[in-house]
Short mmCIF file of C-alpha atoms in Angstrom, two decimals:
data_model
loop_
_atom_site.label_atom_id
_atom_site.label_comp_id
_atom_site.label_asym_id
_atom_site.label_seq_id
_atom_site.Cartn_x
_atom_site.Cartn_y
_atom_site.Cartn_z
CA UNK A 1 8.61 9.57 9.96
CA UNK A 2 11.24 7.19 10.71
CA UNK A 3 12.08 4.82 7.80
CA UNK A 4 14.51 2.50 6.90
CA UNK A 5 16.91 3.20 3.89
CA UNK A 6 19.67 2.31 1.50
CA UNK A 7 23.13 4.38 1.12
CA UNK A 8 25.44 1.72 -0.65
CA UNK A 9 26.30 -1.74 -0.78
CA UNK A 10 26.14 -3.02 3.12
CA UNK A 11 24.97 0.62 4.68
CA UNK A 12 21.23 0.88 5.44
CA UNK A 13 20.40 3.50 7.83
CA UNK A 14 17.30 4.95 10.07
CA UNK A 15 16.48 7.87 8.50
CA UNK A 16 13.55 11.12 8.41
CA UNK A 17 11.78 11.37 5.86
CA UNK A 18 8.80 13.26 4.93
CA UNK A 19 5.23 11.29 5.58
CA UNK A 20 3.80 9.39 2.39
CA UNK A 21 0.57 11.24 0.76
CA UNK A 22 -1.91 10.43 -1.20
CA UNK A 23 -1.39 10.74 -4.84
CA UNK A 24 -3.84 8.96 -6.49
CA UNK A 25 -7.73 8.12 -5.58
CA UNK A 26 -6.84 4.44 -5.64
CA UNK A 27 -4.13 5.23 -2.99
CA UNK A 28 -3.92 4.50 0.82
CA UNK A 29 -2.28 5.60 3.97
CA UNK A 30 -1.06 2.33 6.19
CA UNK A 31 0.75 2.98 9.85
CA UNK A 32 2.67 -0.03 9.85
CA UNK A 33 2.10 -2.46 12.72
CA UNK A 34 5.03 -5.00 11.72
CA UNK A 35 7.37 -5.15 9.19
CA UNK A 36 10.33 -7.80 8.10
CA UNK A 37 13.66 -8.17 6.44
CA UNK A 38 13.31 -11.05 3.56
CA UNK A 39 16.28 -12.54 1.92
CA UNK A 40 15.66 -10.62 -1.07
CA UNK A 41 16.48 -7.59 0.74
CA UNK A 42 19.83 -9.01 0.95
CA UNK A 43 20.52 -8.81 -2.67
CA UNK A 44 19.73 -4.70 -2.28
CA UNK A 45 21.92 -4.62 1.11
CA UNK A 46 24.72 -6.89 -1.09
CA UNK A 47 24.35 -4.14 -4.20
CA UNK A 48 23.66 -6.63 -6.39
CA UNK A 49 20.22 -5.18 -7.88
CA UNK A 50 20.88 -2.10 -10.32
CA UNK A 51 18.73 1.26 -10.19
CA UNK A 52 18.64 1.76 -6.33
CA UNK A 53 19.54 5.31 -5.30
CA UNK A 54 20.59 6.72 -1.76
CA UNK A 55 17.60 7.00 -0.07
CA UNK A 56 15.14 4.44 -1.29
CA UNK A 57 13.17 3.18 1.58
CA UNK A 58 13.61 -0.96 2.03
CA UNK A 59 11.05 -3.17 2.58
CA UNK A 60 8.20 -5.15 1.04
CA UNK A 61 6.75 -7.49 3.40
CA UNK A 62 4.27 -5.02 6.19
CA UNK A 63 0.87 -4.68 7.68
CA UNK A 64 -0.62 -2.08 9.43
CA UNK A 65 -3.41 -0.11 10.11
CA UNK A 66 -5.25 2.07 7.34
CA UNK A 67 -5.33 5.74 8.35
CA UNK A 68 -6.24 7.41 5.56
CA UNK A 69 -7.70 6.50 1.84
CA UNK A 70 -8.11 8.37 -1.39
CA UNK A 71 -11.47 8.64 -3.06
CA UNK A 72 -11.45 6.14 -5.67
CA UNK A 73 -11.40 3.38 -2.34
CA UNK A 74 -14.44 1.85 -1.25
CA UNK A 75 -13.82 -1.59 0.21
CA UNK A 76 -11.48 -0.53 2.36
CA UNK A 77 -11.88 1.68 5.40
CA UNK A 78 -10.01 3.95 7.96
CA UNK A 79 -8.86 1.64 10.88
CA UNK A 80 -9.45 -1.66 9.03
CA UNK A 81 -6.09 -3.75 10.11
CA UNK A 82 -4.67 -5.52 6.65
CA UNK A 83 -1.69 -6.60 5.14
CA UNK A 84 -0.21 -5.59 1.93
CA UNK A 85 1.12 -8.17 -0.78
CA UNK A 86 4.71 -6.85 -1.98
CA UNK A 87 3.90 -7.42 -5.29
CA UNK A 88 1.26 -4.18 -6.72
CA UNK A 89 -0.99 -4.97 -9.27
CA UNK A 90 -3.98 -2.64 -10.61
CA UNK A 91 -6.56 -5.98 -10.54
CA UNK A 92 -8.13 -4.90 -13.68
CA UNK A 93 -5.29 -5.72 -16.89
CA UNK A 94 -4.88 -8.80 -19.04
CA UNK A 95 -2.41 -10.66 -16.47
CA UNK A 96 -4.26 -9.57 -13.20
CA UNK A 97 -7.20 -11.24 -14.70
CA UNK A 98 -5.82 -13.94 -15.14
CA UNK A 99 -4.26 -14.66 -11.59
CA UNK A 100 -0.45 -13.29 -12.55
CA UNK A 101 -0.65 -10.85 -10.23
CA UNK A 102 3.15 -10.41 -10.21
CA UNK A 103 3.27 -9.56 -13.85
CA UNK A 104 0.72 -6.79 -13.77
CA UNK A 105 0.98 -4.52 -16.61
CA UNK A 106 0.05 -1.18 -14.81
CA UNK A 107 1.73 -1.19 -11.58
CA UNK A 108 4.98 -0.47 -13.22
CA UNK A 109 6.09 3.24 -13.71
CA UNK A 110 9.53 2.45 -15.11
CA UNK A 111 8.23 -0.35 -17.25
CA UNK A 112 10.99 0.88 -20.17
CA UNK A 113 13.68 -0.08 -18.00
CA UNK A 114 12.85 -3.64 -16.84
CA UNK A 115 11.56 -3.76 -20.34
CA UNK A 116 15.89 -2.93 -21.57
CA UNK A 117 16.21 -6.14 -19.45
CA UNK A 118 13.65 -8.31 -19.67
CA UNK A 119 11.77 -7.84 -23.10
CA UNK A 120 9.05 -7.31 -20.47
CA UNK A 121 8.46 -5.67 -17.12
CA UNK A 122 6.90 -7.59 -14.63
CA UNK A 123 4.66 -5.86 -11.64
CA UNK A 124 5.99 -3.08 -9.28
CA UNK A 125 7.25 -4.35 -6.15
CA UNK A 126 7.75 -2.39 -2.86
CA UNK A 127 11.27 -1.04 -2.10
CA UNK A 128 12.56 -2.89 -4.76
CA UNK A 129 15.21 -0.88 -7.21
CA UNK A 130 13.88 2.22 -9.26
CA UNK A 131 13.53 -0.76 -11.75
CA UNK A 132 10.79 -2.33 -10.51
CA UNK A 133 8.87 0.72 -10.10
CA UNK A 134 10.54 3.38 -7.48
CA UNK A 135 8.24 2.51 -5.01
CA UNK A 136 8.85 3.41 -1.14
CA UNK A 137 9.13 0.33 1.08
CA UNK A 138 7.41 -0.47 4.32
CA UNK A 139 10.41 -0.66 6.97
CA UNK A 140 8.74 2.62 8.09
CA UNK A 141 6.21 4.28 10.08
CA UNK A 142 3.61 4.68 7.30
CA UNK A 143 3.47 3.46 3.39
CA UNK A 144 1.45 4.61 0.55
CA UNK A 145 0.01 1.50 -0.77
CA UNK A 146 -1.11 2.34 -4.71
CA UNK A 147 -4.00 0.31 -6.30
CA UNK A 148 -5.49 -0.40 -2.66
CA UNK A 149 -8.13 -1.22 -3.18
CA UNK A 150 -6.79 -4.35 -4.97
CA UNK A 151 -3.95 -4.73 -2.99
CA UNK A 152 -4.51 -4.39 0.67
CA UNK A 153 -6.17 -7.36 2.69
CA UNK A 154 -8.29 -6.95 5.56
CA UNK A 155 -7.01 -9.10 8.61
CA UNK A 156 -10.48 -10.86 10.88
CA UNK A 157 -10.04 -10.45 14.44
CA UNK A 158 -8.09 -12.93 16.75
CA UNK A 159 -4.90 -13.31 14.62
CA UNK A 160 -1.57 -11.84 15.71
CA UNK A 161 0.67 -9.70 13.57
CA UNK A 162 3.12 -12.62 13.66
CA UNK A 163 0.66 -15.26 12.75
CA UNK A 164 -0.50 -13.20 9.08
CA UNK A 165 2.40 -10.66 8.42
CA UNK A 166 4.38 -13.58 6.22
CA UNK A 167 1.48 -13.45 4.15
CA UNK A 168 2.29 -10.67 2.40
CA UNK A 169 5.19 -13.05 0.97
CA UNK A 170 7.22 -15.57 2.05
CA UNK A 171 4.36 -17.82 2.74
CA UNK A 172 2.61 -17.63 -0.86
CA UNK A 173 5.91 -17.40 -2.09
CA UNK A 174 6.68 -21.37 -0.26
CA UNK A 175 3.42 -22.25 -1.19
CA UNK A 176 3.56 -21.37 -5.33
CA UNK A 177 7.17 -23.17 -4.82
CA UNK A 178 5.60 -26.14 -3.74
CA UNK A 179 2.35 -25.93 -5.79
CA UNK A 180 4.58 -25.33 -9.06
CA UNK A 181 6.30 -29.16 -8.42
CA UNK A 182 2.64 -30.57 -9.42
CA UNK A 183 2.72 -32.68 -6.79
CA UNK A 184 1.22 -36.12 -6.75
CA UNK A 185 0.65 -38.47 -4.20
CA UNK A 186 3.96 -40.51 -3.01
CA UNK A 187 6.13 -37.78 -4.26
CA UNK A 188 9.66 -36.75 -3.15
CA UNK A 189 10.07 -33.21 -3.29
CA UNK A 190 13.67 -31.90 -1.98
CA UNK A 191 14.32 -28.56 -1.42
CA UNK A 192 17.78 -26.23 -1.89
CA UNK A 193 17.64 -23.78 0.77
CA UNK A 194 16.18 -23.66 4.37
CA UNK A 195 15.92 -19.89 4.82
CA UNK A 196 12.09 -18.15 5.58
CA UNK A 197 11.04 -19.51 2.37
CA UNK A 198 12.62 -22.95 2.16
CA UNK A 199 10.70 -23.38 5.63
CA UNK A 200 7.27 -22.83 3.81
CA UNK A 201 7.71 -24.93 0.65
CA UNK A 202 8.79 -27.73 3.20
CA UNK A 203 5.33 -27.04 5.13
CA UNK A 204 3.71 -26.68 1.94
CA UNK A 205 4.98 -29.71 -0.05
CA UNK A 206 3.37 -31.69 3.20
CA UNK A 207 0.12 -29.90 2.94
CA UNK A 208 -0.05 -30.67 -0.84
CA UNK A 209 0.11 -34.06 -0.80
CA UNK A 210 4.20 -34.96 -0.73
CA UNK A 211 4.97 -38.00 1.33
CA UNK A 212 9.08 -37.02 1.81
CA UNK A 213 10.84 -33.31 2.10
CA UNK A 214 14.53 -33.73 1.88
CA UNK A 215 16.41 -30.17 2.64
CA UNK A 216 19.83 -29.04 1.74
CA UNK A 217 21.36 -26.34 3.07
CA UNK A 218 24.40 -25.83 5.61
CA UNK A 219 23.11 -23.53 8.86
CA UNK A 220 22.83 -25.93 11.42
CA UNK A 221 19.78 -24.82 13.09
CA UNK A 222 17.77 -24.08 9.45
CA UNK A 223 18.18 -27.72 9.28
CA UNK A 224 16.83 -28.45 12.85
CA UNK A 225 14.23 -26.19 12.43
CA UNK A 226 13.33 -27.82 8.84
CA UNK A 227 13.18 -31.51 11.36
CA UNK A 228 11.65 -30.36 14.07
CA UNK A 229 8.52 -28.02 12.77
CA UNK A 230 9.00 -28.78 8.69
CA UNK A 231 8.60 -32.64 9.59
CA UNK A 232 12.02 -33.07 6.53
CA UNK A 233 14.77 -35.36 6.37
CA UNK A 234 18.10 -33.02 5.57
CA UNK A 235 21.39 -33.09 4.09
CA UNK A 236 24.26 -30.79 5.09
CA UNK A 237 26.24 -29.91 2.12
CA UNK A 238 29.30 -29.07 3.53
CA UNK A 239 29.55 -32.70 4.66
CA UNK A 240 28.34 -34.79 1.74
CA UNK A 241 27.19 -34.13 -2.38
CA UNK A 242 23.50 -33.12 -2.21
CA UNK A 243 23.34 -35.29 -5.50
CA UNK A 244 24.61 -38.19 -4.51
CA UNK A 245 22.98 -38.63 -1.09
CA UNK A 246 19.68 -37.72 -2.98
CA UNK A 247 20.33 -40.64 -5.42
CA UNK A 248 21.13 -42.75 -2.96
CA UNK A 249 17.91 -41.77 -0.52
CA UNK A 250 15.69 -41.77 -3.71
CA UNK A 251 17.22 -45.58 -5.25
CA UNK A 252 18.78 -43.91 -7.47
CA UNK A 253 15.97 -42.28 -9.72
CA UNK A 254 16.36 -38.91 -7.99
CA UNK A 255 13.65 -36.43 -6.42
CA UNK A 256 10.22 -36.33 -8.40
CA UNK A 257 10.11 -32.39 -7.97
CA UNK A 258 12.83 -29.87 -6.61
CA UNK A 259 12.90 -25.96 -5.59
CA UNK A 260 15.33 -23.88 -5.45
CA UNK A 261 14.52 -21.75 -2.76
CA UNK A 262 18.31 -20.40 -2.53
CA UNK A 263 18.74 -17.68 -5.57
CA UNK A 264 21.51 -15.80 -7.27
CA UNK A 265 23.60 -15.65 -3.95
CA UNK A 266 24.08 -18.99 -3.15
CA UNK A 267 27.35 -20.18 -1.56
CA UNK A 268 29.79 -22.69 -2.25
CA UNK A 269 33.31 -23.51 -1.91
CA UNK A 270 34.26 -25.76 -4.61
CA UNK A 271 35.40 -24.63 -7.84
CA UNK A 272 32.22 -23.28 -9.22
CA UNK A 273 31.55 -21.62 -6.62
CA UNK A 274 35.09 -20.03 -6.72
CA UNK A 275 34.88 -19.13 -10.15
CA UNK A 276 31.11 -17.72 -9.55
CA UNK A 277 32.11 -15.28 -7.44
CA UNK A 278 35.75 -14.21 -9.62
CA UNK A 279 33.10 -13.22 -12.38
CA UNK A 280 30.41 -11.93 -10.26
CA UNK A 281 33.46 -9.51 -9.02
CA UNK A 282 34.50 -8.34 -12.48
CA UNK A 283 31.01 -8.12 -13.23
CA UNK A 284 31.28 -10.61 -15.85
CA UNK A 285 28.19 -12.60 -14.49
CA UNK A 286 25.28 -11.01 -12.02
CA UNK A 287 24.07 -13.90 -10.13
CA UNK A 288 25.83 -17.19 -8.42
CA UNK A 289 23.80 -19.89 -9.72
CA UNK A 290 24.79 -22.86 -7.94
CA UNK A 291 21.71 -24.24 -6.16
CA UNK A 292 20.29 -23.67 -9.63
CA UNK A 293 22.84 -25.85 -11.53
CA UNK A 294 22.40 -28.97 -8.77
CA UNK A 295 18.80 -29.24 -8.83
CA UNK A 296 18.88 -29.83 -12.45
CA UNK A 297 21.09 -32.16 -11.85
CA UNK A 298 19.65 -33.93 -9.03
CA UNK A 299 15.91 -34.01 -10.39
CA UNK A 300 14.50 -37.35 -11.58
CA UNK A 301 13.77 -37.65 -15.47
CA UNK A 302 10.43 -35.84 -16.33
CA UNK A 303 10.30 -33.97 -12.95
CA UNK A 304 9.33 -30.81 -12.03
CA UNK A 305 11.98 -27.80 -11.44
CA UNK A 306 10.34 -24.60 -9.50
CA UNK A 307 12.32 -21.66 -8.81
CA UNK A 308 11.09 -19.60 -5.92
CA UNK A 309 14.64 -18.05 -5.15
CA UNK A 310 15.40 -14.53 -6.77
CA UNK A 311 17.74 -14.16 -9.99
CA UNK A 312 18.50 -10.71 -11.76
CA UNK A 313 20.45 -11.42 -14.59
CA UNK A 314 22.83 -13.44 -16.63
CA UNK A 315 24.04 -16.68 -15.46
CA UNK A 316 27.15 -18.45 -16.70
CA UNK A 317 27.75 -22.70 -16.73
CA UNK A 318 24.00 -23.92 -16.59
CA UNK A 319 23.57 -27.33 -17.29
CA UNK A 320 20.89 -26.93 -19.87
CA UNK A 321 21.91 -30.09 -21.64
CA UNK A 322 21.07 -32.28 -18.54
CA UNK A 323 17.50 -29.84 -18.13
CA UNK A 324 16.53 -31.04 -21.75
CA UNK A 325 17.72 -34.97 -22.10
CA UNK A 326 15.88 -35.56 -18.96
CA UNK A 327 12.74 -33.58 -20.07
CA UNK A 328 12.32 -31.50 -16.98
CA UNK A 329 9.81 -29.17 -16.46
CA UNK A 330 10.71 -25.05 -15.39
CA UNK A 331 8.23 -22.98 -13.30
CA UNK A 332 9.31 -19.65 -11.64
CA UNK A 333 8.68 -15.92 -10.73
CA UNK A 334 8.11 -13.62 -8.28
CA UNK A 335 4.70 -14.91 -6.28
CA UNK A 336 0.96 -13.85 -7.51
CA UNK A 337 0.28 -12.70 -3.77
CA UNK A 338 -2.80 -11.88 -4.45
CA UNK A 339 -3.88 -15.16 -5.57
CA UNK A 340 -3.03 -17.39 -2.39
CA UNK A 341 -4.01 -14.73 0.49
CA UNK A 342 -7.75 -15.81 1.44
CA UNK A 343 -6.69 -19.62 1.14
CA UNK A 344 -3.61 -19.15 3.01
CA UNK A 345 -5.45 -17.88 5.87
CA UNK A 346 -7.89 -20.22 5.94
CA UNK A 347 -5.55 -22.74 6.38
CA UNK A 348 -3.69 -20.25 9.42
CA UNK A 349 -7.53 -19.50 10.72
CA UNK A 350 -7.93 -23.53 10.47
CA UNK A 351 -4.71 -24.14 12.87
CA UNK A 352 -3.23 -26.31 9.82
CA UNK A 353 -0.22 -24.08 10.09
CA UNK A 354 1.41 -21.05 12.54
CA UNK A 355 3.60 -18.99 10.36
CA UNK A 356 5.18 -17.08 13.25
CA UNK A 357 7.22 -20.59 13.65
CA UNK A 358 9.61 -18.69 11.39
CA UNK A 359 10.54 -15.68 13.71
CA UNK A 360 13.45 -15.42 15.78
CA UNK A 361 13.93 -12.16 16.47
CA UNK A 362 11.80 -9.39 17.18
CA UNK A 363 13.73 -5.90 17.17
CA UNK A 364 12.89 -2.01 16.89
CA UNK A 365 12.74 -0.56 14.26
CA UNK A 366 15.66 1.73 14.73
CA UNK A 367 17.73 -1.63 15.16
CA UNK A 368 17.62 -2.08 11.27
CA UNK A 369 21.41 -1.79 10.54
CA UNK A 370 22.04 -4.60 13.35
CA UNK A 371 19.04 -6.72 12.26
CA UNK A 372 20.32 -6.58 8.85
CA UNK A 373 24.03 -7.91 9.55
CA UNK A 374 22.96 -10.72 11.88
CA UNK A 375 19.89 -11.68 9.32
CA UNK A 376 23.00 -11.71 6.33
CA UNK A 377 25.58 -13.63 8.48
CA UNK A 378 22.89 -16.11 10.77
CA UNK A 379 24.47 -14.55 13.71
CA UNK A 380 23.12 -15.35 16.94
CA UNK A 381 21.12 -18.30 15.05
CA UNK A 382 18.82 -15.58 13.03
CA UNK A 383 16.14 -17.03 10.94
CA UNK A 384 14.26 -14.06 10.56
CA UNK A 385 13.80 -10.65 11.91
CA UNK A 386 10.23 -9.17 12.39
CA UNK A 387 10.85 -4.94 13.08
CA UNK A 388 8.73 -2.75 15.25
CA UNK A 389 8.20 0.26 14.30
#
C-alpha cells in the first residue's frame, strides 16, 4: 500500500509498504476513506518529538471502511464505515473506566520509555514517536486499528467524510479545551491560537455557555475565519500586546478562562521568543512556551487555564509565580476521544455545528510532501488539509 512516512526533520515521503495484518483478536483492518494532517504532526515533520525512526507511517486523525476483523470483535462488522479516535485505549483498565481514555494503561507497548520521561506513560497514540507506542499511522491506504472493538466508531448514514472525520480529534480536542475553562454563564473565554483546534474551542466555548470569544493569533485569515464562522472578537499580535488589549476589552480584570490552543512551537519575535528558540537550538530547552507564559499572565484572578496545545518536554521562564498569587486553575492533556464521540455527533447530526467549516484543502494522497509545507507555512491561506487516499 501507499502510505505516508517520516525520513528526517522536514522530509516525509509516499512510500510502499507492506499491508497491515491482523495481530491480535481485538484487531481490525480499516481502508481509509479520509485522512488529515493536524498541527501535531508538525512537531514530528519539525523533529522535535524523540523516538521516531525512518519509516514510521504519520498520521492519527482517519476513517474508513472496516475490511477485515480479528476474532475477539463482535460489535463491529466488515463494511461498517467508522472513524477511529487517535488516542488507543483497551476500554477495560483503571483510567479507561474512568473516562481518561488518553491515559490508558494498556495501549502502550513502550510504556518504560514515556515512563523515563514522564514518571508515567500515557495511552498509545497513532503515528506518534516509538514513544508513544510504535504504532503505524493512518495517512495510508489501510491501518490496523488495535483494541477495536473499543476504539473504532460506527458512522449512521447521511454524514459526509468531511462532516465526522475531525472527530477523531481536533473537535473533542476544542471541545475538552473549552469544557476544561468550567464555563459559567457571562464568561469571557479568550483563546491563544486560531489553527484547526483554536477554531473548535471558539465554537465550543459558544455552545457551552460563554457569552465573548476573544482570539489571538497572527494569520490573517485564521482570524477572519474565527469572525466570520467562530462568531469571536480577535486580536492580532503582531500589532498590539494580547495582554493589554485583553485588559483593556475585559475592564481590566482579565479573561475568566483561557486556552492555549498554540503548543510548544509557538512564534514570537520579541526577546523571549528570540531566546526560546537560541535554547531550543542548543537543545537546552524542548518546547517554545510563549502562548503558555501570556495566558497566565493574561487570565483573571481565580480563572481557569486549559491547555489543549501539545508540549513534550522541559520549558524554561514560566511565570509560575503569577499562576499561584492569582490562584489559577491548570487543566490539560491529550483528549479522552472516546468520551466526547456520540455527543459530538449528536450535536453535528443536530445541525448545531458543520465541522468541515475547517477544511481548505482537499489533496491526494500522494500530495503529502506539498500538503505538509503549505499546512507548516499557511501558504496559499491553508487551514487544513484533508488527504485522499
Amino acid at each position: 500500500m501507499k502510505a505516508v512516512c517520516w525520513h528526517g526533520a522536514n522530509d516525509v515521503r509516499v512510500d510502499t509498504v507492506p499491508d497491515p495484518k491482523i495481530l491480535n483478536p481485538r484487531d481490525a483492518i480499516v481502508k481509509i476513506t479520509s485522512t488529515a494532517i493536524c498541527g501535531s504532526d508538525l512537531h514530528l515533520y519539525d523533529g522535535f518529538i524523540p523516538t521516531m525512526e525512518k519509516g514510521d507511517i504519520l498520521g492519527h486523525e482517519f476513517m474508513g471502511e472496516v475490511v477485515e476483523v480479528g476474532s475477539g470483535v463482535n460489535n463491529i462488522k466488515v463494511g461498517d464505515r467508522v472513524v477511529v479516535p487517535f488516542t488507543i485505549s483497551c476500554g477495560n483498565c483503571f483510567f479507561c473506566n474512568r473516562d481518561l481514555w488518553s491515559l490508558c494503561d494498556n495501549s502502550n507497548p513502550n510504556a518504560w520509555i514515556a515512563e523515563k520521561l514522564m514518571g508515567h506513560s500515557p495511552a498509545g497514540l497513532f503515528g506518534y514517536s516509538h514513544m508513544l507506542g510504535g504504532y503505524a499511522g493512518g495517512q495510508a491506504e489501510y491501518a490496523r486499528v488495535p483494541f477495536a472493538d473499543v476504539g473504532l466508531f460506527k458512522i449512521p448514514d447521511g454524514l459526509t467524510d468531511e462532516q465526522v472525520l475531525f472527530l477523531t480529534d481536533i473537535f473533542p480536542t476544542g471541545y475538552m479545551a473549552a469544557e476544561n475553562c468550567r464555563i459559567q454563564s457571562g464568561d469571557i473565554v479568550a483563546v491563544w491560537g486560531c489553527g484547526p483546534v483554536g477554531q473548535f474551542a471558539i465554537k465550543s466555548a459558544f455552545i457551552l455557555g460563554a457569552e465573548r470569544v476573544i482570539a489571538i493569533d497572527r494569520i490573517p485569515e485564521r482570524l477572519r475565519l474565527a469572525e466570520t464562522y467562530g462568531g469571536a472578537e480577535t486580536i492580532n499580535y503582531e500589532d498590539a500586546d494580547p495582554g493589554e488589549v485583553l485588559k483593556e476589552m475585559t475592564g481590566g480584570r482579565g479573561p475568566d478562562a483561557v486556552i492555549d490552543a498554540v503548543g510548544m512551537e509557538a512564534h514570537s519575535m520579541d526577546a523571549m521568543g528570540v531566546y526560546d528558540k537560541v535554547k531550543q537550538a542548543v537543545r537546552l530547552e524542548t518546547d517554545r512556551p510563549t502562548a503558555l507564559r501570556q495566558v497566565l499572565v493574561a487570565c483573571r484572578k481565580g480563572g481557569n487555564v486549559s491547555i489543549p496545545g501539545v508540549y513534550g518536554g522541559f520549558l524554561d521562564k514560566i511565570p509560575m509565580g503569577a499562576a499561584f498569587n492569582k490562584g489559577l486553575t491548570f487543566r490539560m492533556g491529550q483528549t479522552h476521544v472516546h468520551k466526547y464521540l456520540r455527543p459530538l455527533l449528536e450535536l453535528i447530526q443536530e445541525g448545531k455545528i458543520d465541522p468541515s467549516f475547517i477544511i481548505t484543502h482537499k489533496l491526494p494522497l500522494e500530495q503529502a510532501p506539498h500538503a505538509y509545507e503549505i499546512f507548516k507555512h499557511k501558504k496559499d491561506n491553508c487551514i487544513k488539509v484533508v488527504l485522499k487516499p
